[in-house]
Amino acid sequence: FVDYYGYLTIINAFSKIYKKNNYSLLLAGTAGQPYYLKLLQNRLKKLELEKKVLIIGHLNRDEMKYLYKRCF
């Protein structure tokens, strides 16, 4: 995870909408910058989103297709 992908922006926006629709969020990517992953985890904790946002590692194309088909 690296900061230029806007993960913090996504998390902040998600924190404003998830309660109304009972959404969950999946963030996928490679480790990238360890300090940034820790920053994301701290933000999730502060916003009490640890159980609503799942951070996973790299996905191959087949895994991404599978998840995209099951969105919503």
CSV table of C-alpha atoms in Angstrom, one decimal:
chain,number,residue,atom,x,y,z
A,1,PHE,CA,0.0,0.0,0.0
A,2,VAL,CA,1.3,3.4,-1.0
A,3,ASP,CA,-0.1,6.8,-0.2
A,4,TYR,CA,-0.6,8.0,-3.8
A,5,TYR,CA,-3.5,5.5,-4.4
A,6,GLY,CA,-5.7,7.5,-2.0
A,7,TYR,CA,-6.5,4.7,0.5
A,8,LEU,CA,-7.0,7.3,3.3
A,9,THR,CA,-9.4,9.2,1.2
A,10,ILE,CA,-11.3,6.0,0.5
A,11,ILE,CA,-11.4,5.1,4.2
A,12,ASN,CA,-12.6,8.5,5.2
A,13,ALA,CA,-15.3,8.5,2.6
A,14,PHE,CA,-16.4,5.0,3.5
A,15,SER,CA,-16.7,6.0,7.2
A,16,LYS,CA,-19.4,8.4,6.2
A,17,ILE,CA,-21.6,6.0,4.2
A,18,TYR,CA,-21.2,2.5,5.5
A,19,LYS,CA,-23.7,2.7,8.4
A,20,LYS,CA,-26.6,3.8,6.1
A,21,ASN,CA,-26.1,0.8,3.8
A,22,ASN,CA,-24.3,-1.8,6.0
A,23,TYR,CA,-21.5,-1.9,3.5
A,24,SER,CA,-18.1,-3.6,3.9
A,25,LEU,CA,-14.9,-2.6,2.1
A,26,LEU,CA,-12.1,-4.7,0.7
A,27,LEU,CA,-8.7,-3.0,0.0
A,28,ALA,CA,-6.2,-5.1,-1.9
A,29,GLY,CA,-2.6,-4.4,-2.8
A,30,THR,CA,1.0,-5.2,-2.2
A,31,ALA,CA,2.7,-4.2,1.0
A,32,GLY,CA,4.5,-1.3,-0.5
A,33,GLN,CA,5.3,1.1,2.4
A,34,PRO,CA,5.0,-0.6,5.8
A,35,TYR,CA,4.5,2.7,7.6
A,36,TYR,CA,1.6,3.5,5.4
A,37,LEU,CA,-0.1,0.2,6.1
A,38,LYS,CA,0.2,0.9,9.8
A,39,LEU,CA,-1.2,4.4,9.2
A,40,LEU,CA,-4.2,2.9,7.5
A,41,GLN,CA,-4.7,0.4,10.3
A,42,ASN,CA,-4.6,3.1,12.9
A,43,ARG,CA,-7.1,5.2,10.9
A,44,LEU,CA,-9.5,2.2,10.7
A,45,LYS,CA,-9.1,1.7,14.5
A,46,LYS,CA,-9.8,5.4,15.2
A,47,LEU,CA,-12.9,5.3,13.0
A,48,GLU,CA,-14.0,1.9,14.5
A,49,LEU,CA,-13.9,0.3,11.1
A,50,GLU,CA,-11.7,-2.7,11.8
A,51,LYS,CA,-14.6,-5.1,11.3
A,52,LYS,CA,-16.0,-3.3,8.2
A,53,VAL,CA,-12.8,-2.9,6.2
A,54,LEU,CA,-10.6,-5.8,5.2
A,55,ILE,CA,-7.0,-5.2,4.0
A,56,ILE,CA,-5.7,-8.1,1.9
A,57,GLY,CA,-2.6,-8.6,-0.1
A,58,HIS,CA,-2.0,-8.8,-3.9
A,59,LEU,CA,-4.8,-10.4,-6.0
A,60,ASN,CA,-4.3,-12.0,-9.4
A,61,ARG,CA,-6.7,-11.3,-12.2
A,62,ASP,CA,-8.9,-14.3,-11.6
A,63,GLU,CA,-9.3,-13.4,-7.9
A,64,MET,CA,-10.1,-9.8,-8.9
A,65,LYS,CA,-12.8,-11.0,-11.4
A,66,TYR,CA,-14.3,-13.3,-8.8
A,67,LEU,CA,-14.6,-10.4,-6.3
A,68,TYR,CA,-15.9,-7.9,-8.8
A,69,LYS,CA,-18.6,-10.2,-9.8
A,70,ARG,CA,-19.8,-10.5,-6.2
A,71,CYS,CA,-19.8,-6.7,-5.4
A,72,PHE,CA,-23.0,-5.2,-4.1
